[in-house]
Coordinates of C-alpha atoms in Angstrom, one line a residue:
Chain A
M12 CA -0.2 0.0 0.2
S13 CA 2.5 2.3 0.7
E14 CA 4.5 1.8 -2.5
N15 CA 1.8 2.8 -4.8
P16 CA 1.6 6.5 -3.9
E17 CA 5.0 6.5 -4.7
V18 CA 5.3 4.9 -7.7
N19 CA 2.4 7.8 -9.3
V20 CA 4.4 10.0 -8.2
A21 CA 6.9 8.5 -10.5
E22 CA 4.7 7.7 -12.9
A23 CA 4.2 11.3 -13.3
E24 CA 7.0 13.0 -13.5
A25 CA 7.8 10.6 -16.5
T26 CA 5.3 12.1 -18.7
P27 CA 7.1 13.9 -21.2
I28 CA 6.5 17.4 -21.5
T29 CA 6.6 19.2 -25.1
I30 CA 7.8 22.6 -25.2
G31 CA 8.0 25.5 -27.0
I32 CA 12.1 26.6 -28.6
S33 CA 12.7 29.8 -30.3
F34 CA 15.4 29.0 -31.8
G35 CA 17.4 32.2 -33.1
N36 CA 20.9 33.4 -35.0
S37 CA 21.9 35.1 -31.6
N38 CA 19.8 33.8 -29.0
S39 CA 17.8 30.9 -28.9
S40 CA 14.8 30.4 -26.0
I41 CA 13.2 27.6 -24.0
A42 CA 8.8 27.8 -22.8
F43 CA 6.5 25.8 -21.4
T44 CA 3.2 26.5 -21.0
S45 CA 1.5 25.6 -17.2
P46 CA -1.0 23.1 -16.4
D47 CA -2.9 26.7 -15.8
G48 CA -2.7 27.5 -19.2
K49 CA -0.6 29.9 -18.5
A50 CA 2.9 29.8 -21.2
E51 CA 5.9 30.8 -19.7
V52 CA 10.3 31.2 -20.6
I53 CA 12.7 29.4 -18.3
A54 CA 15.7 30.3 -17.6
N55 CA 18.8 27.8 -18.3
E56 CA 20.5 27.1 -15.3
D57 CA 22.8 30.9 -15.9
G58 CA 19.6 32.3 -15.1
D59 CA 19.7 33.7 -18.4
R60 CA 16.3 33.1 -20.5
Q61 CA 17.6 34.9 -23.7
I62 CA 20.2 32.2 -24.0
P63 CA 23.1 32.3 -26.9
S64 CA 23.3 30.5 -29.6
V65 CA 26.8 29.8 -29.0
L66 CA 29.2 26.5 -28.5
S67 CA 32.9 27.1 -27.3
Y68 CA 35.6 24.3 -26.4
L69 CA 38.0 24.9 -24.0
T70 CA 40.1 21.8 -22.4
G71 CA 37.5 19.1 -23.5
D72 CA 34.9 21.3 -22.0
E73 CA 31.5 21.9 -23.7
F74 CA 30.5 25.8 -22.8
H75 CA 27.1 26.9 -23.9
G76 CA 24.9 30.0 -24.0
Q77 CA 26.3 33.5 -22.5
E78 CA 29.2 30.9 -20.9
A79 CA 30.5 30.6 -24.5
R80 CA 29.2 34.7 -25.7
N81 CA 31.8 35.3 -23.6
Q82 CA 34.5 33.3 -24.7
L83 CA 34.5 34.8 -27.8
V84 CA 36.9 37.0 -26.7
R85 CA 39.7 34.7 -25.2
N86 CA 38.3 31.9 -27.5
A87 CA 37.1 32.6 -30.2
E88 CA 38.9 30.3 -32.9
N89 CA 36.9 27.6 -31.0
T90 CA 33.8 29.2 -30.7
V91 CA 30.9 28.9 -33.0
A92 CA 27.7 31.4 -33.2
Y93 CA 25.2 32.5 -35.6
F94 CA 24.9 29.3 -37.3
R95 CA 21.0 28.8 -37.5
D96 CA 20.5 30.5 -41.6
F97 CA 23.1 27.9 -42.2
L98 CA 21.3 24.4 -41.8
G99 CA 20.0 22.7 -44.3
K100 CA 22.5 26.0 -46.5
S101 CA 25.3 24.5 -49.0
F102 CA 28.4 26.5 -48.2
A103 CA 28.2 28.5 -51.3
E104 CA 24.9 29.5 -50.2
I105 CA 25.9 31.0 -46.9
D106 CA 26.5 34.5 -46.1
P107 CA 29.3 34.1 -43.5
T108 CA 29.8 37.4 -42.5
H109 CA 28.8 37.9 -38.9
S110 CA 31.0 34.5 -38.2
H111 CA 34.4 36.6 -38.4
A112 CA 35.0 36.9 -34.9
S113 CA 34.7 33.5 -34.3
A114 CA 35.1 29.9 -36.0
H115 CA 35.4 30.1 -39.4
P116 CA 32.7 27.7 -41.5
V117 CA 34.3 25.8 -43.8
D118 CA 33.7 23.8 -46.5
A119 CA 33.7 20.0 -45.5
D120 CA 31.3 18.2 -49.0
G121 CA 30.1 21.8 -49.6
K122 CA 28.5 22.0 -46.5
P123 CA 29.7 24.4 -44.1
A124 CA 30.8 23.0 -41.2
F125 CA 33.0 24.2 -38.1
K126 CA 36.5 23.0 -37.2
V127 CA 37.1 23.3 -33.7
K128 CA 39.4 22.1 -30.8
E129 CA 37.6 19.6 -28.6
K130 CA 40.0 18.1 -26.4
D131 CA 43.8 19.7 -25.4
N132 CA 46.0 17.1 -27.0
A133 CA 43.9 16.2 -30.0
P134 CA 43.7 17.3 -33.5
A135 CA 40.9 20.0 -34.0
S136 CA 37.6 18.4 -35.5
T137 CA 35.1 19.5 -37.9
L138 CA 31.4 19.9 -36.6
S139 CA 28.4 20.0 -39.3
V140 CA 26.4 22.8 -39.3
N141 CA 23.4 19.5 -38.0
E142 CA 25.9 18.3 -35.4
I143 CA 26.6 22.1 -34.1
T144 CA 22.2 22.2 -34.0
S145 CA 21.7 18.8 -32.6
R146 CA 24.9 20.3 -29.3
H147 CA 22.5 23.1 -28.5
L148 CA 19.1 21.6 -29.0
R149 CA 20.4 19.1 -26.4
R150 CA 21.9 22.0 -23.8
L151 CA 18.7 23.9 -24.0
V152 CA 16.3 20.3 -23.6
T153 CA 18.3 19.4 -21.0
S154 CA 18.3 22.7 -19.0
A155 CA 14.3 22.5 -19.2
A156 CA 14.1 19.3 -17.6
D157 CA 16.2 20.1 -14.8
F158 CA 13.7 22.9 -14.4
L159 CA 10.9 21.0 -15.2
G160 CA 11.9 18.0 -13.6
K161 CA 10.2 16.0 -16.2
P162 CA 12.1 14.6 -19.6
V163 CA 11.8 16.8 -22.5
K164 CA 11.0 14.3 -25.5
S165 CA 9.0 17.0 -28.2
A166 CA 9.2 20.6 -29.1
V167 CA 7.7 22.8 -31.4
V168 CA 10.0 25.1 -33.0
T169 CA 9.4 28.6 -34.1
V170 CA 11.6 29.5 -37.9
P171 CA 11.7 32.3 -40.3
T172 CA 9.2 32.7 -42.6
D173 CA 11.6 32.4 -45.5
F174 CA 12.9 29.5 -44.6
S175 CA 12.8 26.5 -46.8
E176 CA 11.8 22.8 -47.0
A177 CA 15.7 22.1 -47.0
Q178 CA 16.8 23.8 -44.1
R179 CA 13.2 23.1 -41.9
A180 CA 14.3 19.2 -42.8
A181 CA 18.0 19.4 -41.7
L182 CA 16.3 21.5 -38.5
I183 CA 14.5 18.0 -37.9
K184 CA 17.1 15.8 -38.8
S185 CA 19.5 17.1 -36.1
A186 CA 16.9 17.4 -33.6
K187 CA 16.0 14.1 -33.8
A188 CA 19.9 13.3 -33.6
A189 CA 19.7 15.0 -30.4
D190 CA 16.0 13.0 -28.8
L191 CA 13.9 15.6 -29.6
E192 CA 10.7 15.0 -31.4
I193 CA 10.0 17.8 -33.2
L194 CA 6.2 17.9 -33.8
Q195 CA 6.0 21.4 -35.6
T196 CA 7.4 24.3 -37.3
I197 CA 6.0 27.5 -37.2
H198 CA 6.8 30.8 -38.7
E199 CA 8.0 33.2 -35.8
P200 CA 5.5 36.2 -36.8
V201 CA 1.9 34.0 -35.8
A202 CA 3.9 32.9 -33.4
A203 CA 3.7 36.5 -32.2
V204 CA 0.7 36.9 -33.1
L205 CA -0.2 33.4 -30.9
S206 CA 1.5 34.7 -28.1
Y207 CA -0.7 38.0 -27.4
S208 CA -3.8 36.2 -28.5
A209 CA -3.1 33.9 -25.5
K210 CA -3.6 36.9 -23.9
E211 CA -7.3 37.3 -25.2
N212 CA -8.1 34.0 -24.3
H213 CA -8.6 32.9 -28.1
Q214 CA -11.1 35.4 -29.0
P215 CA -9.2 37.5 -31.5
E216 CA -10.5 40.1 -33.4
D217 CA -10.3 40.5 -37.1
K218 CA -7.2 43.0 -37.4
T219 CA -5.0 43.2 -39.7
I220 CA -1.4 43.1 -38.1
L221 CA 2.5 44.2 -39.1
V222 CA 4.7 41.8 -37.5
C223 CA 8.3 43.5 -36.3
D224 CA 10.5 40.8 -35.6
L225 CA 14.1 43.0 -35.0
G226 CA 16.6 40.0 -34.7
G227 CA 20.2 40.3 -34.0
T228 CA 21.9 40.2 -37.7
R229 CA 18.5 40.0 -39.2
C230 CA 14.9 41.8 -39.5
D231 CA 12.4 40.2 -40.6
T232 CA 8.1 41.5 -41.3
A233 CA 4.7 40.1 -42.2
I234 CA 1.5 40.6 -42.4
V235 CA -0.4 38.4 -39.8
A236 CA -4.8 38.7 -41.3
V237 CA -6.3 37.6 -37.9
R238 CA -9.7 36.1 -39.1
G239 CA -12.0 34.1 -36.9
G240 CA -9.3 33.2 -34.9
M241 CA -7.1 31.9 -38.0
Y242 CA -3.9 33.1 -39.1
T243 CA -3.4 34.3 -42.9
I244 CA 0.4 35.7 -44.0
L245 CA 0.1 38.7 -46.5
A246 CA 3.6 39.2 -47.4
T247 CA 6.7 39.0 -44.7
A248 CA 9.6 41.0 -45.9
H249 CA 13.7 40.5 -44.5
D250 CA 16.5 42.1 -43.8
Y251 CA 19.4 40.3 -43.4
E252 CA 21.6 43.9 -43.6
L253 CA 20.3 44.9 -40.5
G254 CA 19.4 44.3 -36.9
G255 CA 21.0 45.1 -33.6
F256 CA 24.3 44.3 -34.4
K257 CA 23.8 47.6 -36.6
L258 CA 23.8 49.7 -33.4
D259 CA 26.2 47.2 -31.7
E260 CA 28.0 49.1 -34.1
V261 CA 27.2 52.3 -34.2
L262 CA 28.0 52.3 -30.6
V263 CA 31.7 49.9 -31.1
E264 CA 32.4 53.1 -33.1
H265 CA 31.7 55.5 -30.9
F266 CA 33.6 54.5 -28.2
A267 CA 36.9 53.7 -30.8
K268 CA 36.4 57.8 -31.8
E269 CA 36.5 58.3 -28.1
F270 CA 39.6 55.9 -27.3
I271 CA 41.4 56.9 -29.8
K272 CA 41.1 60.5 -29.1
K273 CA 42.2 60.0 -25.6
H274 CA 45.3 57.9 -26.3
K275 CA 45.7 57.3 -30.1
S276 CA 45.9 53.9 -31.1
D277 CA 43.1 52.8 -32.7
P278 CA 40.8 49.4 -30.6
R279 CA 39.6 48.1 -33.6
T280 CA 42.8 47.2 -35.3
N281 CA 43.2 44.1 -32.5
S282 CA 40.5 41.1 -33.0
R283 CA 40.5 40.4 -29.1
A284 CA 40.0 44.5 -28.2
L285 CA 36.9 44.6 -30.9
A286 CA 35.2 41.7 -29.3
K287 CA 35.8 43.1 -26.3
L288 CA 34.2 45.9 -27.1
K289 CA 31.6 44.5 -29.3
L290 CA 30.1 42.4 -25.7
E291 CA 30.8 45.9 -23.8
S292 CA 29.1 47.8 -26.6
E293 CA 26.3 45.3 -26.1
A294 CA 25.7 45.7 -22.7
V295 CA 24.9 49.0 -23.6
K296 CA 23.3 49.0 -25.3
R297 CA 20.6 47.1 -23.7
T298 CA 21.4 48.9 -20.4
L299 CA 20.4 52.3 -22.3
S300 CA 16.6 50.2 -23.2
I301 CA 16.0 50.7 -19.4
A302 CA 18.6 53.5 -18.1
T303 CA 18.9 57.2 -19.9
S304 CA 22.6 56.9 -19.4
A305 CA 25.1 54.1 -18.9
P306 CA 28.5 53.5 -18.3
L307 CA 30.9 51.5 -20.5
A308 CA 34.3 50.1 -18.9
V309 CA 36.8 48.0 -20.2
D310 CA 39.9 47.1 -18.0
S311 CA 43.3 47.0 -21.1
L312 CA 40.8 47.1 -23.3
H313 CA 43.8 47.9 -25.7
D314 CA 47.4 48.5 -25.5
G315 CA 47.7 48.2 -21.6
H316 CA 45.0 51.5 -21.4
D317 CA 41.7 51.0 -19.6
F318 CA 38.4 52.4 -20.4
H319 CA 36.0 54.0 -19.2
S320 CA 33.4 56.2 -21.1
T321 CA 29.2 56.9 -20.0
I322 CA 26.6 57.6 -23.2
N323 CA 23.2 59.0 -22.9
R324 CA 20.4 57.6 -25.0
L325 CA 20.3 61.2 -26.2
R326 CA 23.6 61.1 -28.0
F327 CA 22.9 57.2 -29.4
E328 CA 19.6 57.7 -30.9
M329 CA 21.5 60.3 -33.2
L330 CA 24.3 58.1 -33.8
S331 CA 21.1 55.5 -34.9
K332 CA 18.9 57.3 -36.4
K333 CA 19.9 55.4 -40.4
V334 CA 19.1 52.4 -38.7
F335 CA 16.2 53.4 -36.7
D336 CA 15.4 54.8 -40.3
D337 CA 16.0 51.5 -42.3
I338 CA 13.4 49.7 -40.0
V339 CA 10.5 52.7 -40.6
K340 CA 11.4 51.9 -44.0
L341 CA 11.2 48.3 -44.2
A342 CA 7.4 47.9 -42.2
E343 CA 6.1 50.8 -45.1
H344 CA 7.5 48.6 -47.5
T345 CA 5.6 45.3 -45.6
V346 CA 3.0 46.8 -46.2
Q347 CA 3.0 48.1 -49.9
K348 CA 3.6 44.3 -50.3
A349 CA 0.7 43.6 -49.2
E350 CA -1.2 45.8 -51.1
L351 CA -2.2 47.8 -48.4
D352 CA -2.4 51.3 -47.0
L353 CA -0.4 52.3 -43.0
L354 CA -4.2 52.5 -42.2
D355 CA -5.1 48.8 -42.9
I356 CA -3.0 48.6 -40.2
D357 CA -4.9 47.4 -36.7
T358 CA -2.3 46.2 -35.0
V359 CA 2.1 47.0 -34.4
I360 CA 3.3 43.8 -32.6
L361 CA 6.9 44.6 -32.0
S362 CA 9.1 41.7 -31.6
G363 CA 12.3 40.7 -31.3
G364 CA 15.3 41.9 -28.9
T365 CA 16.1 45.4 -31.0
S366 CA 12.4 45.6 -30.2
H367 CA 13.2 47.0 -26.0
I368 CA 14.9 50.2 -28.0
P369 CA 11.9 53.0 -26.9
K370 CA 12.9 55.1 -30.3
I371 CA 11.7 52.3 -32.2
A372 CA 8.8 52.1 -30.6
T373 CA 7.8 55.4 -30.7
R374 CA 9.4 56.0 -34.4
L375 CA 7.4 53.2 -35.3
A376 CA 4.0 54.7 -33.6
Q377 CA 4.3 58.4 -36.2
I378 CA 3.7 56.7 -39.5
F379 CA 1.2 55.2 -38.3
P380 CA -2.4 57.4 -37.2
V381 CA -3.1 57.4 -33.6
G382 CA -5.3 54.8 -32.2
T383 CA -3.1 52.0 -33.8
A384 CA -1.9 50.0 -31.4
I385 CA 1.8 49.6 -31.3
H386 CA 2.5 46.8 -28.5
A387 CA 6.2 47.4 -27.1
P388 CA 7.6 48.3 -23.9
A389 CA 7.8 51.8 -24.8
T390 CA 4.6 52.6 -26.1
D391 CA 2.2 49.9 -24.7
T392 CA 1.9 49.3 -20.7
A393 CA 0.6 45.7 -20.8
A394 CA 2.9 44.7 -24.1
L395 CA 4.4 41.3 -23.3
N396 CA 8.5 41.4 -23.7
P397 CA 9.2 41.1 -27.4
S398 CA 12.4 38.2 -26.0
E399 CA 10.0 36.0 -25.3
L400 CA 7.2 36.5 -27.6
S401 CA 8.1 33.7 -29.8
A402 CA 9.1 31.3 -28.0
K403 CA 5.6 31.7 -26.0
G404 CA 3.8 31.0 -28.4
A405 CA 5.4 28.5 -29.7
A406 CA 5.1 27.4 -25.7
I407 CA 0.9 27.3 -26.3
Q408 CA 1.2 25.5 -30.1
A409 CA 3.4 22.7 -27.9
A410 CA 0.2 22.5 -25.4
L411 CA -2.4 22.4 -28.2
I412 CA -1.1 20.1 -29.9
Q413 CA 1.0 16.9 -26.9
E414 CA -1.7 14.8 -26.6
F415 CA -2.3 14.6 -30.8
D416 CA -1.0 12.2 -32.7
T417 CA 2.4 13.0 -35.1
E418 CA -0.4 11.4 -38.3
D419 CA -3.3 13.7 -37.2
I420 CA -0.6 17.4 -37.0
H421 CA 0.7 16.5 -40.2
Q422 CA -2.0 15.9 -42.1
S423 CA -3.7 19.7 -40.6
E424 CA -0.3 21.0 -42.0
H425 CA -1.3 19.5 -46.0
P426 CA -1.5 21.5 -48.9
G427 CA -5.5 20.5 -49.0
V428 CA -6.2 21.8 -45.2
T429 CA -3.8 25.1 -45.5
V430 CA -5.0 26.6 -48.6
A431 CA -8.3 27.9 -48.6
P432 CA -10.3 30.3 -50.1
H433 CA -9.5 34.1 -49.4
L434 CA -12.3 36.6 -49.2
A435 CA -11.4 39.1 -51.9
A436 CA -13.9 41.8 -51.2
A437 CA -15.6 43.1 -47.7
I438 CA -19.2 41.0 -47.5
G439 CA -21.3 43.5 -45.0
V440 CA -24.9 45.3 -44.2
V441 CA -25.4 48.6 -46.5
V442 CA -27.1 50.6 -42.8
S443 CA -27.3 54.2 -44.9
P444 CA -30.8 54.7 -46.9
S445 CA -28.7 55.0 -50.3
A446 CA -26.1 52.3 -51.4
D447 CA -23.7 54.8 -52.6
E448 CA -23.3 56.1 -49.9
A449 CA -19.6 55.0 -48.6
E450 CA -20.8 55.4 -44.6
G451 CA -23.3 52.9 -44.1
F452 CA -21.6 50.2 -44.7
H453 CA -21.3 47.7 -42.0
I454 CA -18.6 45.2 -41.9
L455 CA -19.6 40.7 -41.2
L456 CA -16.7 39.7 -43.3
H457 CA -13.5 41.2 -44.1
P458 CA -11.2 41.1 -47.1
S459 CA -8.7 38.2 -46.7
T460 CA -11.7 35.3 -44.4
A461 CA -10.7 32.3 -45.1
L462 CA -13.7 29.9 -46.0
P463 CA -15.6 29.0 -44.9
A464 CA -16.5 31.6 -42.7
R465 CA -20.0 33.1 -41.0
G466 CA -20.4 37.1 -39.3
K467 CA -23.2 37.7 -37.4
A468 CA -24.5 41.2 -36.2
E469 CA -26.9 43.3 -34.7
F470 CA -28.9 46.5 -35.7
T471 CA -31.3 48.4 -34.3
V472 CA -35.2 49.3 -36.2
S473 CA -35.5 52.7 -35.6
A474 CA -39.0 53.2 -37.3
D475 CA -42.1 50.4 -37.0
G476 CA -42.1 49.3 -40.9
D477 CA -41.2 47.0 -42.5
V478 CA -37.0 47.0 -43.0
V479 CA -35.0 45.8 -45.7
V480 CA -32.3 44.4 -45.4
K481 CA -28.9 44.6 -47.6
I482 CA -26.2 42.4 -48.6
A483 CA -23.3 43.9 -50.3
E484 CA -19.5 44.3 -50.9
A485 CA -17.6 46.6 -50.3
E486 CA -13.9 48.0 -51.0
R487 CA -11.8 50.4 -49.0
Y488 CA -10.9 53.3 -50.3
I489 CA -8.1 56.2 -49.2
H490 CA -10.7 58.6 -48.2
V491 CA -8.4 62.0 -48.7
T492 CA -9.2 65.8 -47.5
K493 CA -6.7 68.8 -48.5
P494 CA -6.0 71.2 -46.7
E495 CA -6.8 74.8 -47.6
P496 CA -5.5 76.4 -50.2
V497 CA -4.7 79.4 -49.1
E498 CA -0.7 79.5 -48.1
K499 CA 0.0 77.5 -51.8
P500 CA 1.3 80.5 -53.6
A501 CA 3.6 81.9 -50.7
K502 CA 5.4 78.2 -50.8
E503 CA 6.3 78.0 -54.4
E504 CA 8.4 80.5 -54.3
K505 CA 9.9 78.9 -50.6
D506 CA 10.5 76.3 -53.3
E507 CA 12.7 78.0 -55.6
D508 CA 14.7 79.9 -52.0
E509 CA 16.1 77.6 -50.5
D510 CA 15.5 73.5 -51.6
E511 CA 15.7 71.2 -48.3
D512 CA 14.4 73.8 -45.7
S513 CA 11.1 73.9 -47.9
D514 CA 11.3 70.2 -48.1
E515 CA 10.0 69.8 -44.7
E516 CA 7.7 72.2 -44.6
S517 CA 6.2 70.7 -47.2
D518 CA 6.1 67.3 -45.2
E519 CA 4.4 68.8 -42.9
E520 CA 2.1 70.5 -45.1
E521 CA 1.2 66.8 -46.1
E522 CA 0.7 65.9 -42.6
E523 CA -2.2 68.4 -42.1
E524 CA -4.4 66.5 -45.1
K525 CA -6.2 64.2 -43.4
R526 CA -6.6 60.6 -44.3
E527 CA -9.2 58.2 -43.2
K528 CA -10.0 54.5 -44.0
K529 CA -13.9 54.4 -46.0
W530 CA -15.6 52.0 -48.1
K531 CA -17.4 51.7 -51.3
V532 CA -20.6 49.6 -51.9
K533 CA -19.2 47.6 -55.3
G534 CA -22.6 46.5 -55.3
V535 CA -25.8 45.4 -53.9
L536 CA -25.1 41.1 -52.9
A537 CA -28.9 40.6 -51.9
E538 CA -32.1 42.9 -50.4
A539 CA -34.3 40.7 -47.4
R540 CA -37.7 42.2 -46.4
L541 CA -39.0 41.8 -42.7
Q542 CA -42.0 42.9 -42.0
G543 CA -43.9 44.5 -39.7
V544 CA -41.0 45.7 -37.1
K545 CA -42.0 48.0 -34.1
K546 CA -39.5 50.6 -33.3
E547 CA -36.5 49.3 -31.0
D548 CA -36.5 45.8 -31.9
K549 CA -33.2 44.2 -32.7
V550 CA -32.6 42.5 -36.5
E551 CA -29.8 40.1 -36.2
V552 CA -27.7 39.4 -39.7
T553 CA -26.2 36.4 -40.2
V554 CA -23.9 35.1 -43.3
N555 CA -22.6 31.8 -44.2
A556 CA -20.2 32.1 -46.7
A557 CA -19.4 28.5 -47.8
V558 CA -15.9 27.3 -49.5
D559 CA -17.6 27.1 -53.0
G560 CA -18.1 30.9 -52.3
G561 CA -22.0 30.8 -52.7
L562 CA -23.5 32.5 -49.4
N563 CA -26.5 31.9 -46.9
I564 CA -28.1 35.1 -45.6
A565 CA -30.2 34.9 -43.0
A566 CA -32.5 38.5 -41.3
R567 CA -34.4 37.8 -38.0
V568 CA -35.8 39.7 -35.5
V569 CA -34.7 38.8 -32.1
G570 CA -36.8 37.1 -30.1
T571 CA -39.9 36.1 -32.5
Q572 CA -40.3 33.7 -34.8
N573 CA -40.4 36.8 -37.7
G574 CA -37.5 36.1 -40.4
V575 CA -36.6 35.6 -43.8
R576 CA -33.6 33.3 -44.8
G577 CA -32.6 33.3 -48.6
V578 CA -28.9 31.5 -50.6
I579 CA -26.1 33.3 -53.4
K580 CA -25.4 30.9 -55.5
P581 CA -21.6 30.9 -56.3
S582 CA -20.6 32.7 -59.4
A583 CA -19.9 30.2 -62.1
Chain B
P26 CA -31.2 52.3 -41.0
F27 CA -33.0 50.3 -43.5
S28 CA -35.4 52.1 -45.8
G29 CA -36.8 51.8 -49.8
E30 CA -39.4 50.8 -51.7
W31 CA -40.1 47.0 -52.1
T32 CA -41.6 46.5 -55.3
H33 CA -40.3 42.1 -55.8
D34 CA -42.5 39.2 -55.0
S35 CA -41.1 37.2 -52.5
A36 CA -39.6 38.4 -49.1
F37 CA -36.0 37.6 -50.2
V38 CA -34.0 38.4 -53.3
A39 CA -30.4 38.0 -55.3
H40 CA -28.9 40.3 -57.1
G41 CA -25.5 38.6 -58.3
S42 CA -22.9 36.5 -56.6
I43 CA -19.7 37.7 -54.8
T44 CA -16.2 38.3 -56.3
A45 CA -14.5 35.2 -56.8
P46 CA -12.3 34.7 -53.8
V47 CA -8.5 33.9 -53.6
N48 CA -6.7 30.9 -52.7
R49 CA -4.6 32.0 -49.8
K50 CA -2.6 29.5 -47.0
L51 CA -3.9 29.9 -43.2
E52 CA -0.8 29.0 -40.9
P53 CA -1.4 25.8 -39.1
L54 CA -1.6 26.9 -35.4
G55 CA -3.9 28.4 -33.1
P56 CA -7.2 26.4 -31.7
H57 CA -9.0 28.3 -34.1
F58 CA -7.2 26.6 -37.3
L59 CA -6.8 23.1 -35.4
A60 CA -10.7 22.9 -35.6
H61 CA -10.4 24.3 -38.6
A62 CA -8.5 21.4 -40.4
R63 CA -11.2 19.3 -36.9
R64 CA -13.9 19.8 -39.8
K65 CA -12.2 19.9 -43.1
R66 CA -11.1 16.3 -42.9
H67 CA -13.8 15.4 -41.4
N68 CA -16.2 16.5 -44.3
R69 CA -18.0 19.2 -40.8
T70 CA -19.8 22.1 -40.5
F71 CA -19.9 24.7 -38.9
S72 CA -23.4 23.8 -36.5
E73 CA -22.7 20.2 -37.3
D74 CA -19.0 20.6 -35.6
D75 CA -20.8 22.9 -32.8
R76 CA -23.5 19.7 -31.6
I77 CA -20.2 17.6 -31.0

């Protein structure tokens, strides 16, 4: 009798758990969903939640995460970093730029690999990117299992939207070699959206979201349409020359110049000094996201000189203006790519480590209309930690599918299930008396809603008598109200005189013109009449759009049998 | 908000069909997608799914 409970406890502990992993070039995170449904990011044994994707070898020991990253100064040639994007690629395809300060990728039968000295008295071994990934994942999984006290056998892993099938396959294969089954690979921006929709208890409103994933070595953006709780990516953009490393470079340059002024020698000419300055500059950058000034202190930086300095946030923002400009441009470009207007974006989610920088959030807020939610720590007090969004999203998905058969998961990823017809135009009710009036349109189904879909709304009747419900399609247009044309002549004169100044002024003028999003009714699809309706009665209108484009319409006076149903056939 | 002269015989009249939908790819994650996949695999409608 007394043994039984113990056995049960042991069994419960042995039940494997599925975790979420965000695997980045610079940092990785592990997360799980607690039994009460909350996704949480796990700290590793160093106490880090953002675990550097770095492995290092010294005197026969393997170092991982922050410990490995610190070895970039004294043991750079045996330290492997920035390898995620090399997975599943040939040696010719990779961009080794970021590996210059650590172990260089070498060509091993056409595939990228790294040559590192694993043991002191042995020759250097050549480790494939797959092998490095396996070791990295194994360390992550061990940290998660130690924290949870349960074995971890499977995971959902986030990948960028431009990850090829070959890269996915290489990732799954590398995980398998580390005894980890990847149940699903999900896209980073959608994982970020999922983190936020979990906050709303998964009853998300229909929204069009711009996700800016601002990382260490790259920035990725995506427009995600949320319709009926389902996610469709409308456009993506990538910039591999943009990211936190650019800001580190800005700081390195700033501090190096200061050092040169004081000591007449350039610390950037020495690789060890440069590595030290890079690491410290990144720490300064992080501090500047939470404080308005940050100190820098490096003992014996170069030529035996110690270096102490401080920088304030304003100075940093001035020096980084170009990088911030590029991020704003990337965001604007993505919206254009989706053939949308900035006014179509309801929410901006900032994800990734670089999103902690306050100026980036405020700069993005400036291009969007007031009222667009910008989810970042600087602009939204309820914002989630941008560094944790991907991992949390993966953990949420992991909890949803961990009971499923692998076969079921793969089937649901099949194009037969994921490819669906999406509405080209909005469907709704014409509320205003004349169909030409743009304002009087109430949307039931937004454009880009996947079929089948259903939409429903209630309207209050304003007078006794018959009610005619008009179901129509509508198109969004941007209504521009020009500012008063009085100042025009004076401005043109100025244009000729001073070019740059007047450019700025005319920009300000343009800001004064009012741009609004409006709906134009394209055509009435159907009409329904309800007879004998009383003032203050509520009319409920329901549309059901079928996969073939057919439409089922029902209008009904709430609480009565008085109703009309009808069907619109799909176009031939 | 609704008005207009009613000149039709029946209480419902259809005038046309919706603009042809565009095929796009759904992201296979989140509870609503999993429900969608379940309906699609078992060939169920929304209301059939609600009853289960």
